[in-house]
Amino acid sequence: MKIRISKIAVILPAACGIAFAQASDPAAACAALKQLQVPGVNLAVTKTEWFPAGSAPPGRGGPASTVKLPAYCRIDGMIDKRTGTDGATYGIGFAIALPQNWNGRFLLQGGGGLNGSVQFPLGANAAGTDPGLARGFAVASTDTGHEGKGGFDSSFQQDQQASLDFAYVAIGRVAEIAKRIVAQHYGKAIDHSYFAGCSTGGREAMLMAERYPTYFDGVVAGSPAMRTSYSGIGDRWVAASLNEIAPKDEKGQPITKNALSDSDRKTVIEGILNQCDALDGVKDRMIFNTKACHFDPKTLVCKGAKMDGCLSAAQAAALEKGFAGPKDSKGRQVYSGFLWDTGLASTQGIPGLLLGGSSPVGPGFTDIGMDVDAAVDRVRNDPAEPISTTARWTNLNTFSGHGGKLIFYHGDSDPWFSALDTVDYYERMTKANGGDDKVRAFSRLYLVPGMGHCNGGPETLDSFDALGAMVRWVEQGIAPDSLTATGRSFPGRSRPLCAYPMHAQYKGQGNTEDAANFECRE
């Protein structure tokens, strides 16, 4: 008999609480969760708090900050608390938001960076303007086993178990235990379970499909950090290429961001648009037909002396070299190249690649030239790399065999992880799982023009409801051939994000601001 974990209901002690829908005093029922115990689990509840309907989630702005939430209980706790070999305290921190009017669904949200903190369990990733908690999902989040001083504190990696927890153990453990808590508290089995995350959360999403194939019915993986060490080589390659032509500071170090002036970056973006914008049938400062876009920076080289509006031959050569991606001494591609797109000069969030492949972690890369073989050797000799990567495993027949659905999305202007690397994984995964027809029955990939890492960009439509599309696919069998995207960059505009390898093409008539007048073509 096949058992789906999302359907398991575990009977726990009555002291653990009662279903909010049946409670005369839901705040008291929430407080009772402070006594929660899960048989066989070293678990401590650290805090419970009841929030009335209408409260807004904490945030840094954007659509989520205006959302009014239903009444819910938040429970915070720690699993497997222990003292590490370094004397530090470790444990898998988690939080669960339990709405009073539960819709029967569970959502685990992914983390970011090196995790290290328990984020608000909202479920806003790729959910448009309507996050999971607002829809009635029970939502969980986790720090994946350590407390960090900032999002990229790697000190926990000196502890073996903490490293394993971050790599893959904690996210699976929280998924299992959180679902047991949710099912008991509401007094019924979870109807369907979902996972959604971007960046590190996208890697965690892939982990769920690859290493925990029966845990979730639907998984949404955005801009997955599946090869962080190799993407770092790719970013440094772009910087090293630009450093060859960049001016030097007083210490003789190249100023990477000044390899191109603001005028030069504008020239590159306008050159890309002039060549590729209209390939999808309309000039709208968005490039949907990426496969037909073969931009050549040499076309922008000045006919005479260098001036604004054109590039020097050295600048064009540096761009061509950098965007092609790094190769080793034997000519093997080490990391994917990058797409030519409109967000490459973005100063929002992680700076676009035209500003020098700047890393959001640590100092900029100032070397002129790059020993790719040596960089690859360092990655291969890193003991943590094999256990954290998700790029190599492509056999998903257990996941798809139990009815699991998998959605990928990636911004074309992502400066940290190339969209082409996700395309490469998707194509390898497609080949390993029986070809296009079989894979399209359980997985889709969407590329987002102009979007940077997970969201944002000066000219993009980065708001789309992949979560809702996933629910319809899992529960109604309606496959999402496209997602409708909107965004603050272009008020009043909508476009379909078509499932790869299709792209949105204008039909030739009708309002060009309306997604209804576009169709998906290959």
Short mmCIF file of C-alpha atoms in Angstrom, two decimals:
data_model
loop_
_atom_site.label_atom_id
_atom_site.label_comp_id
_atom_site.label_asym_id
_atom_site.label_seq_id
_atom_site.Cartn_x
_atom_site.Cartn_y
_atom_site.Cartn_z
CA MET A 1 0.00 0.00 0.00
CA LYS A 2 1.40 3.44 -0.94
CA ILE A 3 1.22 6.04 1.82
CA ARG A 4 1.50 9.71 1.00
CA ILE A 5 3.05 11.64 3.84
CA SER A 6 0.86 14.66 3.15
CA LYS A 7 -2.15 12.56 4.16
CA ILE A 8 -0.78 11.27 7.49
CA ALA A 9 -2.63 12.40 10.63
CA VAL A 10 -0.80 11.67 13.87
CA ILE A 11 -2.73 11.53 17.11
CA LEU A 12 -0.91 13.56 19.75
CA PRO A 13 -1.78 14.26 23.39
CA ALA A 14 -4.91 16.34 23.95
CA ALA A 15 -2.84 18.96 25.75
CA CYS A 16 -1.32 19.91 22.43
CA GLY A 17 -4.36 22.04 21.60
CA ILE A 18 -7.68 21.78 19.77
CA ALA A 19 -8.76 22.84 16.34
CA PHE A 20 -9.27 26.60 16.16
CA ALA A 21 -12.48 26.18 14.19
CA GLN A 22 -13.98 24.30 17.15
CA ALA A 23 -12.44 26.38 19.94
CA SER A 24 -14.63 28.79 21.92
CA ASP A 25 -11.44 30.69 22.76
CA PRO A 26 -8.95 30.32 19.88
CA ALA A 27 -6.39 32.48 21.68
CA ALA A 28 -6.44 30.00 24.57
CA ALA A 29 -6.14 27.12 22.12
CA CYS A 30 -3.10 28.85 20.67
CA ALA A 31 -1.57 29.33 24.12
CA ALA A 32 -2.13 25.64 24.87
CA LEU A 33 0.30 24.79 22.10
CA LYS A 34 3.10 25.89 24.46
CA GLN A 35 2.74 22.39 25.95
CA LEU A 36 3.07 20.70 22.58
CA GLN A 37 4.96 17.42 22.49
CA VAL A 38 5.52 15.17 19.51
CA PRO A 39 6.23 11.52 20.38
CA GLY A 40 9.77 10.51 19.50
CA VAL A 41 10.88 14.10 18.76
CA ASN A 42 13.14 16.30 20.86
CA LEU A 43 11.01 19.42 20.51
CA ALA A 44 10.62 22.54 22.62
CA VAL A 45 8.00 25.21 21.92
CA THR A 46 9.57 28.57 22.69
CA LYS A 47 6.63 30.88 21.97
CA THR A 48 3.00 30.96 20.90
CA GLU A 49 1.10 34.08 19.89
CA TRP A 50 -2.45 34.70 18.68
CA PHE A 51 -3.09 37.35 16.00
CA PRO A 52 -6.60 38.60 15.24
CA ALA A 53 -7.87 38.94 11.70
CA GLY A 54 -6.75 42.00 9.79
CA SER A 55 -3.17 42.18 10.99
CA ALA A 56 -0.50 42.91 8.38
CA PRO A 57 2.63 40.78 8.00
CA PRO A 58 5.98 42.32 8.85
CA GLY A 59 8.01 43.12 5.76
CA ARG A 60 10.21 45.55 3.89
CA GLY A 61 7.56 46.89 1.59
CA GLY A 62 6.03 45.52 -1.58
CA PRO A 63 2.70 43.79 -2.05
CA ALA A 64 3.01 41.54 1.01
CA SER A 65 3.09 44.52 3.38
CA THR A 66 -0.43 45.58 2.34
CA VAL A 67 -1.96 42.14 2.79
CA LYS A 68 -4.49 41.70 5.58
CA LEU A 69 -4.16 38.33 7.20
CA PRO A 70 -6.82 36.06 8.69
CA ALA A 71 -6.82 35.26 12.41
CA TYR A 72 -3.98 32.86 13.11
CA CYS A 73 -1.74 31.37 15.76
CA ARG A 74 2.02 31.48 15.37
CA ILE A 75 4.02 28.80 17.11
CA ASP A 76 7.82 28.99 17.36
CA GLY A 77 9.99 26.10 18.46
CA MET A 78 13.22 24.20 18.17
CA ILE A 79 13.90 20.62 17.19
CA ASP A 80 16.93 18.61 18.33
CA LYS A 81 18.54 21.29 20.51
CA ARG A 82 22.13 20.39 21.33
CA THR A 83 25.59 21.73 22.05
CA GLY A 84 27.97 21.48 19.11
CA THR A 85 31.59 20.47 19.16
CA ASP A 86 32.49 24.16 19.09
CA GLY A 87 30.48 24.81 22.26
CA ALA A 88 27.76 26.70 20.42
CA THR A 89 24.08 25.90 20.79
CA TYR A 90 22.45 24.36 17.74
CA GLY A 91 18.97 23.17 16.87
CA ILE A 92 16.45 23.38 14.05
CA GLY A 93 14.39 26.48 14.65
CA PHE A 94 10.97 26.69 13.05
CA ALA A 95 7.72 28.63 13.02
CA ILE A 96 4.22 27.63 11.93
CA ALA A 97 1.35 29.99 11.21
CA LEU A 98 -1.97 28.21 11.85
CA PRO A 99 -4.96 30.16 10.44
CA GLN A 100 -8.28 29.91 12.24
CA ASN A 101 -10.10 29.18 8.97
CA TRP A 102 -7.73 26.57 7.58
CA ASN A 103 -8.15 25.52 3.94
CA GLY A 104 -6.71 22.04 4.49
CA ARG A 105 -3.39 22.83 2.79
CA PHE A 106 0.16 22.96 4.13
CA LEU A 107 2.94 25.16 2.71
CA LEU A 108 6.61 25.05 3.70
CA GLN A 109 8.49 28.13 2.55
CA GLY A 110 12.16 28.05 1.62
CA GLY A 111 14.93 30.19 3.05
CA GLY A 112 17.60 32.45 1.63
CA GLY A 113 21.36 32.92 1.73
CA LEU A 114 22.84 30.64 4.38
CA ASN A 115 19.58 30.83 6.33
CA GLY A 116 20.30 31.20 10.06
CA SER A 117 17.01 32.86 11.05
CA VAL A 118 13.37 31.83 11.17
CA GLN A 119 11.55 34.03 8.68
CA PHE A 120 7.91 35.03 9.06
CA PRO A 121 5.83 32.06 7.81
CA LEU A 122 3.83 33.98 5.22
CA GLY A 123 4.16 31.91 2.06
CA ALA A 124 4.59 34.91 -0.26
CA ASN A 125 7.08 33.36 -2.68
CA ALA A 126 5.74 33.40 -6.27
CA ALA A 127 2.23 33.88 -4.89
CA GLY A 128 1.47 37.17 -6.63
CA THR A 129 -0.23 39.57 -4.22
CA ASP A 130 -2.00 36.82 -2.22
CA PRO A 131 0.42 34.89 0.03
CA GLY A 132 -0.33 31.43 1.31
CA LEU A 133 -1.30 32.44 4.85
CA ALA A 134 -3.82 34.96 3.53
CA ARG A 135 -5.40 32.13 1.49
CA GLY A 136 -5.77 29.90 4.55
CA PHE A 137 -2.67 27.70 4.19
CA ALA A 138 -0.91 26.54 7.32
CA VAL A 139 2.59 27.89 6.61
CA ALA A 140 5.93 26.85 8.12
CA SER A 141 9.48 28.22 7.92
CA THR A 142 12.85 27.21 9.37
CA ASP A 143 16.40 28.42 10.01
CA THR A 144 17.67 24.96 8.85
CA GLY A 145 19.56 24.25 12.05
CA HIS A 146 21.58 27.27 13.15
CA GLU A 147 21.38 30.91 14.21
CA GLY A 148 23.43 33.21 12.03
CA LYS A 149 24.76 36.72 12.44
CA GLY A 150 23.41 37.93 9.14
CA GLY A 151 22.21 36.01 6.14
CA PHE A 152 25.65 34.80 5.07
CA ASP A 153 27.26 33.81 8.37
CA SER A 154 29.04 30.53 7.57
CA SER A 155 30.54 29.89 11.02
CA PHE A 156 28.07 27.06 11.62
CA GLN A 157 29.83 24.98 8.96
CA GLN A 158 32.56 24.01 11.40
CA ASP A 159 29.99 21.75 13.08
CA GLN A 160 29.30 18.54 11.15
CA GLN A 161 25.63 18.16 12.04
CA ALA A 162 24.88 21.85 11.48
CA SER A 163 26.45 21.58 8.02
CA LEU A 164 24.36 18.52 7.22
CA ASP A 165 21.22 20.20 8.56
CA PHE A 166 21.74 23.19 6.26
CA ALA A 167 22.64 21.01 3.29
CA TYR A 168 19.51 18.84 3.38
CA VAL A 169 18.54 17.29 6.74
CA ALA A 170 16.68 20.13 8.47
CA ILE A 171 14.30 21.01 5.65
CA GLY A 172 13.07 17.41 5.45
CA ARG A 173 12.78 17.09 9.22
CA VAL A 174 10.76 20.28 9.56
CA ALA A 175 8.51 19.19 6.70
CA GLU A 176 7.66 15.94 8.46
CA ILE A 177 7.24 17.31 11.99
CA ALA A 178 5.37 20.47 10.97
CA LYS A 179 2.88 18.38 9.04
CA ARG A 180 2.33 16.17 12.07
CA ILE A 181 1.67 19.24 14.22
CA VAL A 182 -0.73 20.76 11.69
CA ALA A 183 -2.70 17.55 11.21
CA GLN A 184 -3.10 16.99 14.94
CA HIS A 185 -4.02 20.56 15.75
CA TYR A 186 -6.83 20.70 13.23
CA GLY A 187 -7.91 17.16 14.00
CA LYS A 188 -7.75 16.01 10.38
CA ALA A 189 -5.24 14.96 7.76
CA ILE A 190 -3.69 17.60 5.52
CA ASP A 191 -5.38 17.50 2.12
CA HIS A 192 -2.37 18.65 0.09
CA SER A 193 1.19 19.76 0.85
CA TYR A 194 3.22 22.35 -1.06
CA PHE A 195 6.73 23.81 -0.97
CA ALA A 196 7.83 27.14 -2.44
CA GLY A 197 11.17 28.93 -2.27
CA CYS A 198 13.66 31.01 -4.24
CA SER A 199 17.47 31.10 -4.29
CA THR A 200 18.49 28.91 -1.34
CA GLY A 201 14.79 28.20 -1.05
CA GLY A 202 14.83 27.15 -4.71
CA ARG A 203 17.63 24.70 -3.94
CA GLU A 204 15.58 23.43 -0.99
CA ALA A 205 12.61 23.03 -3.30
CA MET A 206 14.72 20.87 -5.60
CA LEU A 207 15.82 18.86 -2.54
CA MET A 208 12.20 18.06 -1.84
CA ALA A 209 11.62 16.66 -5.31
CA GLU A 210 14.97 14.83 -5.36
CA ARG A 211 15.57 13.53 -1.81
CA TYR A 212 12.09 13.59 -0.26
CA PRO A 213 10.00 12.64 -3.29
CA THR A 214 6.79 11.70 -1.44
CA TYR A 215 6.64 14.61 1.01
CA PHE A 216 4.97 17.19 -1.23
CA ASP A 217 2.27 17.26 -3.90
CA GLY A 218 3.57 20.46 -5.47
CA VAL A 219 6.97 22.17 -5.42
CA VAL A 220 7.87 25.66 -6.72
CA ALA A 221 11.61 26.28 -7.24
CA GLY A 222 12.70 29.82 -8.08
CA SER A 223 16.20 30.84 -9.23
CA PRO A 224 17.66 27.78 -7.48
CA ALA A 225 21.07 28.09 -5.82
CA MET A 226 21.86 24.58 -6.99
CA ARG A 227 25.52 25.20 -7.90
CA THR A 228 26.56 28.12 -5.73
CA SER A 229 30.29 27.40 -5.97
CA TYR A 230 30.16 27.23 -9.76
CA SER A 231 27.91 30.27 -10.11
CA GLY A 232 30.54 32.11 -8.08
CA ILE A 233 33.09 31.14 -10.74
CA GLY A 234 30.70 32.46 -13.39
CA ASP A 235 30.30 35.81 -11.65
CA ARG A 236 34.02 36.15 -11.04
CA TRP A 237 34.63 35.34 -14.70
CA VAL A 238 32.49 38.31 -15.74
CA ALA A 239 34.34 40.55 -13.29
CA ALA A 240 37.77 39.26 -14.37
CA SER A 241 36.89 39.94 -18.01
CA LEU A 242 35.88 43.51 -17.22
CA ASN A 243 38.89 44.02 -14.97
CA GLU A 244 41.14 43.63 -18.00
CA ILE A 245 39.85 46.96 -19.28
CA ALA A 246 38.82 48.67 -16.03
CA PRO A 247 40.60 51.79 -14.73
CA LYS A 248 42.76 51.36 -11.63
CA ASP A 249 42.48 52.96 -8.20
CA GLU A 250 45.34 54.54 -6.26
CA LYS A 251 46.51 51.06 -5.17
CA GLY A 252 46.57 49.76 -8.72
CA GLN A 253 43.44 47.64 -8.24
CA PRO A 254 40.87 47.59 -11.07
CA ILE A 255 37.59 49.40 -10.42
CA THR A 256 35.37 46.78 -12.00
CA LYS A 257 32.17 48.83 -12.07
CA ASN A 258 33.97 51.56 -14.02
CA ALA A 259 34.94 49.29 -16.91
CA LEU A 260 31.72 50.61 -18.41
CA SER A 261 30.36 54.09 -17.78
CA ASP A 262 26.69 54.77 -17.14
CA SER A 263 26.47 55.87 -20.77
CA ASP A 264 28.15 52.65 -21.93
CA ARG A 265 25.72 50.51 -19.94
CA LYS A 266 22.80 52.40 -21.44
CA THR A 267 24.31 51.83 -24.88
CA VAL A 268 24.50 48.07 -24.24
CA ILE A 269 20.90 47.86 -23.01
CA GLU A 270 19.59 49.87 -25.96
CA GLY A 271 21.69 47.75 -28.32
CA ILE A 272 20.16 44.56 -26.90
CA LEU A 273 16.68 46.03 -27.27
CA ASN A 274 17.30 47.21 -30.83
CA GLN A 275 18.30 43.69 -31.84
CA CYS A 276 15.95 41.55 -29.74
CA ASP A 277 12.97 43.53 -28.43
CA ALA A 278 10.71 43.13 -31.49
CA LEU A 279 11.37 39.39 -31.89
CA ASP A 280 8.21 38.66 -29.90
CA GLY A 281 6.08 40.81 -32.16
CA VAL A 282 6.03 44.08 -30.23
CA LYS A 283 8.59 46.64 -29.07
CA ASP A 284 7.89 46.98 -25.36
CA ARG A 285 11.35 46.96 -23.73
CA MET A 286 10.93 43.30 -22.81
CA ILE A 287 12.62 40.32 -24.48
CA PHE A 288 10.51 37.19 -24.49
CA ASN A 289 11.97 35.36 -27.48
CA THR A 290 15.33 34.70 -25.81
CA LYS A 291 16.21 31.79 -28.10
CA ALA A 292 16.23 34.06 -31.13
CA CYS A 293 18.18 36.81 -29.37
CA HIS A 294 21.79 36.56 -30.54
CA PHE A 295 23.14 39.89 -29.48
CA ASP A 296 26.73 40.67 -30.47
CA PRO A 297 28.38 43.53 -28.51
CA LYS A 298 30.82 44.08 -31.38
CA THR A 299 27.96 45.70 -33.32
CA LEU A 300 28.21 48.59 -30.85
CA VAL A 301 31.90 49.33 -31.46
CA CYS A 302 32.61 52.95 -32.37
CA LYS A 303 33.51 53.61 -36.01
CA GLY A 304 36.14 56.08 -34.92
CA ALA A 305 37.25 57.46 -31.56
CA LYS A 306 35.47 56.28 -28.41
CA MET A 307 32.47 58.44 -27.53
CA ASP A 308 29.11 58.16 -25.78
CA GLY A 309 26.67 55.95 -27.65
CA CYS A 310 29.19 53.31 -28.71
CA LEU A 311 31.79 50.97 -27.16
CA SER A 312 35.49 50.56 -27.58
CA ALA A 313 36.64 47.33 -29.20
CA ALA A 314 38.16 46.29 -25.85
CA GLN A 315 34.87 46.83 -24.02
CA ALA A 316 32.93 44.78 -26.57
CA ALA A 317 35.48 41.97 -26.39
CA ALA A 318 35.36 41.94 -22.59
CA LEU A 319 31.57 41.67 -22.63
CA GLU A 320 31.58 38.92 -25.21
CA LYS A 321 34.14 36.96 -23.21
CA GLY A 322 32.46 37.47 -19.84
CA PHE A 323 28.90 36.63 -20.91
CA ALA A 324 30.02 33.45 -22.70
CA GLY A 325 30.83 31.96 -19.30
CA PRO A 326 34.04 30.35 -18.00
CA LYS A 327 35.73 27.40 -19.68
CA ASP A 328 38.62 25.32 -18.39
CA SER A 329 41.93 24.77 -20.17
CA LYS A 330 40.41 21.91 -22.18
CA GLY A 331 37.58 24.07 -23.46
CA ARG A 332 34.89 22.54 -21.25
CA GLN A 333 32.12 24.86 -20.10
CA VAL A 334 32.46 25.20 -16.32
CA TYR A 335 29.37 27.33 -15.77
CA SER A 336 26.63 28.54 -18.09
CA GLY A 337 26.91 31.87 -19.83
CA PHE A 338 24.38 34.62 -19.18
CA LEU A 339 21.43 35.90 -21.21
CA TRP A 340 21.50 39.32 -22.82
CA ASP A 341 18.61 41.06 -21.10
CA THR A 342 17.33 44.46 -19.98
CA GLY A 343 18.10 44.13 -16.26
CA LEU A 344 21.87 43.76 -16.69
CA ALA A 345 22.49 47.36 -15.65
CA SER A 346 20.17 47.22 -12.65
CA THR A 347 21.30 48.85 -9.42
CA GLN A 348 18.43 47.31 -7.46
CA GLY A 349 19.25 44.49 -5.05
CA ILE A 350 22.24 42.54 -6.35
CA PRO A 351 23.83 44.79 -9.01
CA GLY A 352 23.44 43.70 -12.62
CA LEU A 353 26.31 42.02 -14.43
CA LEU A 354 27.21 45.15 -16.40
CA LEU A 355 28.36 46.60 -13.08
CA GLY A 356 30.97 43.89 -12.78
CA GLY A 357 29.53 40.65 -11.47
CA SER A 358 29.49 42.12 -7.97
CA SER A 359 29.06 39.58 -5.19
CA PRO A 360 26.46 40.29 -2.49
CA VAL A 361 28.82 38.43 -0.13
CA GLY A 362 32.27 39.75 0.72
CA PRO A 363 34.56 42.06 -1.28
CA GLY A 364 34.49 42.48 -5.04
CA PHE A 365 36.67 40.37 -7.29
CA THR A 366 39.72 42.40 -8.32
CA ASP A 367 41.89 39.85 -10.14
CA ILE A 368 42.76 40.56 -13.76
CA GLY A 369 42.31 37.33 -15.62
CA MET A 370 41.30 34.08 -13.98
CA ASP A 371 42.76 30.60 -13.57
CA VAL A 372 39.55 28.64 -14.18
CA ASP A 373 41.22 25.25 -13.63
CA ALA A 374 42.40 26.31 -10.16
CA ALA A 375 38.94 27.68 -9.31
CA VAL A 376 37.34 24.39 -10.33
CA ASP A 377 39.87 22.41 -8.28
CA ARG A 378 38.96 24.45 -5.19
CA VAL A 379 35.29 23.60 -5.69
CA ARG A 380 35.99 19.93 -6.25
CA ASN A 381 38.07 19.80 -3.08
CA ASP A 382 35.35 21.43 -1.00
CA PRO A 383 33.84 18.59 1.10
CA ALA A 384 30.53 20.43 1.48
CA GLU A 385 29.91 20.89 -2.24
CA PRO A 386 28.70 17.35 -3.08
CA ILE A 387 26.14 17.17 -0.26
CA SER A 388 24.55 20.56 -0.93
CA THR A 389 24.31 20.56 -4.72
CA THR A 390 21.04 19.63 -6.37
CA ALA A 391 22.20 20.03 -9.97
CA ARG A 392 23.37 16.45 -10.51
CA TRP A 393 20.30 14.43 -9.53
CA THR A 394 17.75 14.22 -12.33
CA ASN A 395 15.79 10.99 -11.69
CA LEU A 396 12.39 12.17 -10.42
CA ASN A 397 10.24 9.14 -11.25
CA THR A 398 9.20 8.53 -7.63
CA PHE A 399 8.21 12.18 -7.26
CA SER A 400 6.27 12.23 -10.52
CA GLY A 401 4.95 8.70 -9.91
CA HIS A 402 3.04 9.77 -6.79
CA GLY A 403 1.54 12.70 -8.69
CA GLY A 404 4.04 15.37 -7.67
CA LYS A 405 4.23 18.57 -9.74
CA LEU A 406 7.33 20.76 -10.09
CA ILE A 407 7.46 24.37 -11.29
CA PHE A 408 10.72 26.25 -11.94
CA TYR A 409 11.03 29.98 -12.61
CA HIS A 410 14.10 32.14 -13.16
CA GLY A 411 14.77 35.79 -13.98
CA ASP A 412 16.59 36.33 -17.27
CA SER A 413 18.66 39.14 -15.69
CA ASP A 414 19.61 37.19 -12.56
CA PRO A 415 23.21 38.28 -11.85
CA TRP A 416 23.95 35.56 -9.32
CA PHE A 417 22.63 32.34 -10.84
CA SER A 418 22.32 32.17 -14.60
CA ALA A 419 18.88 31.36 -15.98
CA LEU A 420 20.71 29.24 -18.55
CA ASP A 421 21.98 26.96 -15.78
CA THR A 422 18.39 26.27 -14.71
CA VAL A 423 17.51 25.69 -18.38
CA ASP A 424 20.40 23.22 -18.57
CA TYR A 425 19.13 21.31 -15.52
CA TYR A 426 15.58 21.28 -16.87
CA GLU A 427 16.73 19.89 -20.20
CA ARG A 428 18.89 17.22 -18.53
CA MET A 429 16.03 16.34 -16.21
CA THR A 430 13.67 16.13 -19.19
CA LYS A 431 15.98 13.72 -20.98
CA ALA A 432 16.39 11.57 -17.85
CA ASN A 433 12.65 11.30 -17.26
CA GLY A 434 11.36 10.19 -20.63
CA GLY A 435 11.35 13.30 -22.79
CA ASP A 436 9.21 16.38 -23.27
CA ASP A 437 5.76 14.80 -23.27
CA LYS A 438 6.31 12.86 -20.05
CA VAL A 439 8.00 15.71 -18.22
CA ARG A 440 5.45 18.34 -19.22
CA ALA A 441 2.92 16.18 -17.42
CA PHE A 442 4.59 17.02 -14.11
CA SER A 443 7.05 19.91 -14.57
CA ARG A 444 7.23 23.34 -16.19
CA LEU A 445 9.89 26.08 -16.38
CA TYR A 446 9.15 29.80 -16.78
CA LEU A 447 11.72 32.46 -17.68
CA VAL A 448 10.98 36.02 -16.57
CA PRO A 449 12.31 38.82 -18.82
CA GLY A 450 14.05 41.66 -17.03
CA MET A 451 13.84 40.08 -13.59
CA GLY A 452 16.89 39.92 -11.33
CA HIS A 453 17.49 37.45 -8.53
CA CYS A 454 14.06 36.16 -7.41
CA ASN A 455 12.35 39.51 -8.09
CA GLY A 456 12.99 43.12 -8.98
CA GLY A 457 14.47 44.87 -11.97
CA PRO A 458 13.98 48.24 -13.66
CA GLU A 459 11.89 46.81 -16.52
CA THR A 460 10.17 43.59 -15.58
CA LEU A 461 6.87 41.93 -14.71
CA ASP A 462 7.89 40.06 -11.59
CA SER A 463 4.54 39.44 -9.90
CA PHE A 464 2.90 36.12 -10.82
CA ASP A 465 0.96 33.44 -9.00
CA ALA A 466 2.86 30.20 -9.42
CA LEU A 467 1.43 28.96 -6.11
CA GLY A 468 -2.16 29.27 -7.31
CA ALA A 469 -1.25 27.66 -10.63
CA MET A 470 0.36 24.79 -8.74
CA VAL A 471 -2.76 24.26 -6.60
CA ARG A 472 -4.94 24.10 -9.71
CA TRP A 473 -2.53 21.65 -11.36
CA VAL A 474 -2.36 19.34 -8.36
CA GLU A 475 -5.99 19.48 -7.29
CA GLN A 476 -7.85 20.04 -10.56
CA GLY A 477 -5.46 18.63 -13.13
CA ILE A 478 -5.19 21.99 -14.95
CA ALA A 479 -1.64 22.23 -16.29
CA PRO A 480 -0.26 25.80 -16.35
CA ASP A 481 0.78 26.43 -19.94
CA SER A 482 1.46 30.01 -18.86
CA LEU A 483 1.45 32.30 -15.81
CA THR A 484 0.06 35.82 -16.06
CA ALA A 485 2.64 38.35 -14.87
CA THR A 486 2.31 41.99 -13.85
CA GLY A 487 4.69 44.40 -12.11
CA ARG A 488 5.38 47.87 -10.82
CA SER A 489 7.76 48.59 -13.70
CA PHE A 490 4.89 48.72 -16.21
CA PRO A 491 1.58 49.72 -14.53
CA GLY A 492 -1.41 48.31 -16.38
CA ARG A 493 0.65 45.81 -18.37
CA SER A 494 0.27 42.03 -18.24
CA ARG A 495 2.02 39.27 -20.12
CA PRO A 496 1.90 35.48 -20.17
CA LEU A 497 5.04 33.73 -18.94
CA CYS A 498 5.02 30.70 -21.20
CA ALA A 499 6.29 27.27 -20.23
CA TYR A 500 9.76 26.66 -21.69
CA PRO A 501 10.65 26.34 -24.54
CA MET A 502 7.65 28.44 -25.56
CA HIS A 503 7.65 32.23 -25.35
CA ALA A 504 4.98 34.95 -25.37
CA GLN A 505 4.34 36.24 -28.90
CA TYR A 506 2.03 39.11 -29.79
CA LYS A 507 -0.89 37.91 -31.92
CA GLY A 508 -0.69 40.99 -34.13
CA GLN A 509 -3.82 42.75 -33.01
CA GLY A 510 -5.38 44.06 -29.82
CA ASN A 511 -4.03 46.05 -26.89
CA THR A 512 -0.35 45.26 -26.48
CA GLU A 513 -0.63 45.86 -22.72
CA ASP A 514 -3.04 42.92 -22.28
CA ALA A 515 -1.78 39.35 -21.84
CA ALA A 516 -4.90 38.11 -23.64
CA ASN A 517 -3.46 39.38 -26.92
CA PHE A 518 -0.35 37.20 -26.67
CA GLU A 519 0.05 33.50 -27.30
CA CYS A 520 2.68 30.93 -26.44
CA ARG A 521 4.88 29.94 -29.39
CA GLU A 522 8.06 27.94 -29.75
#
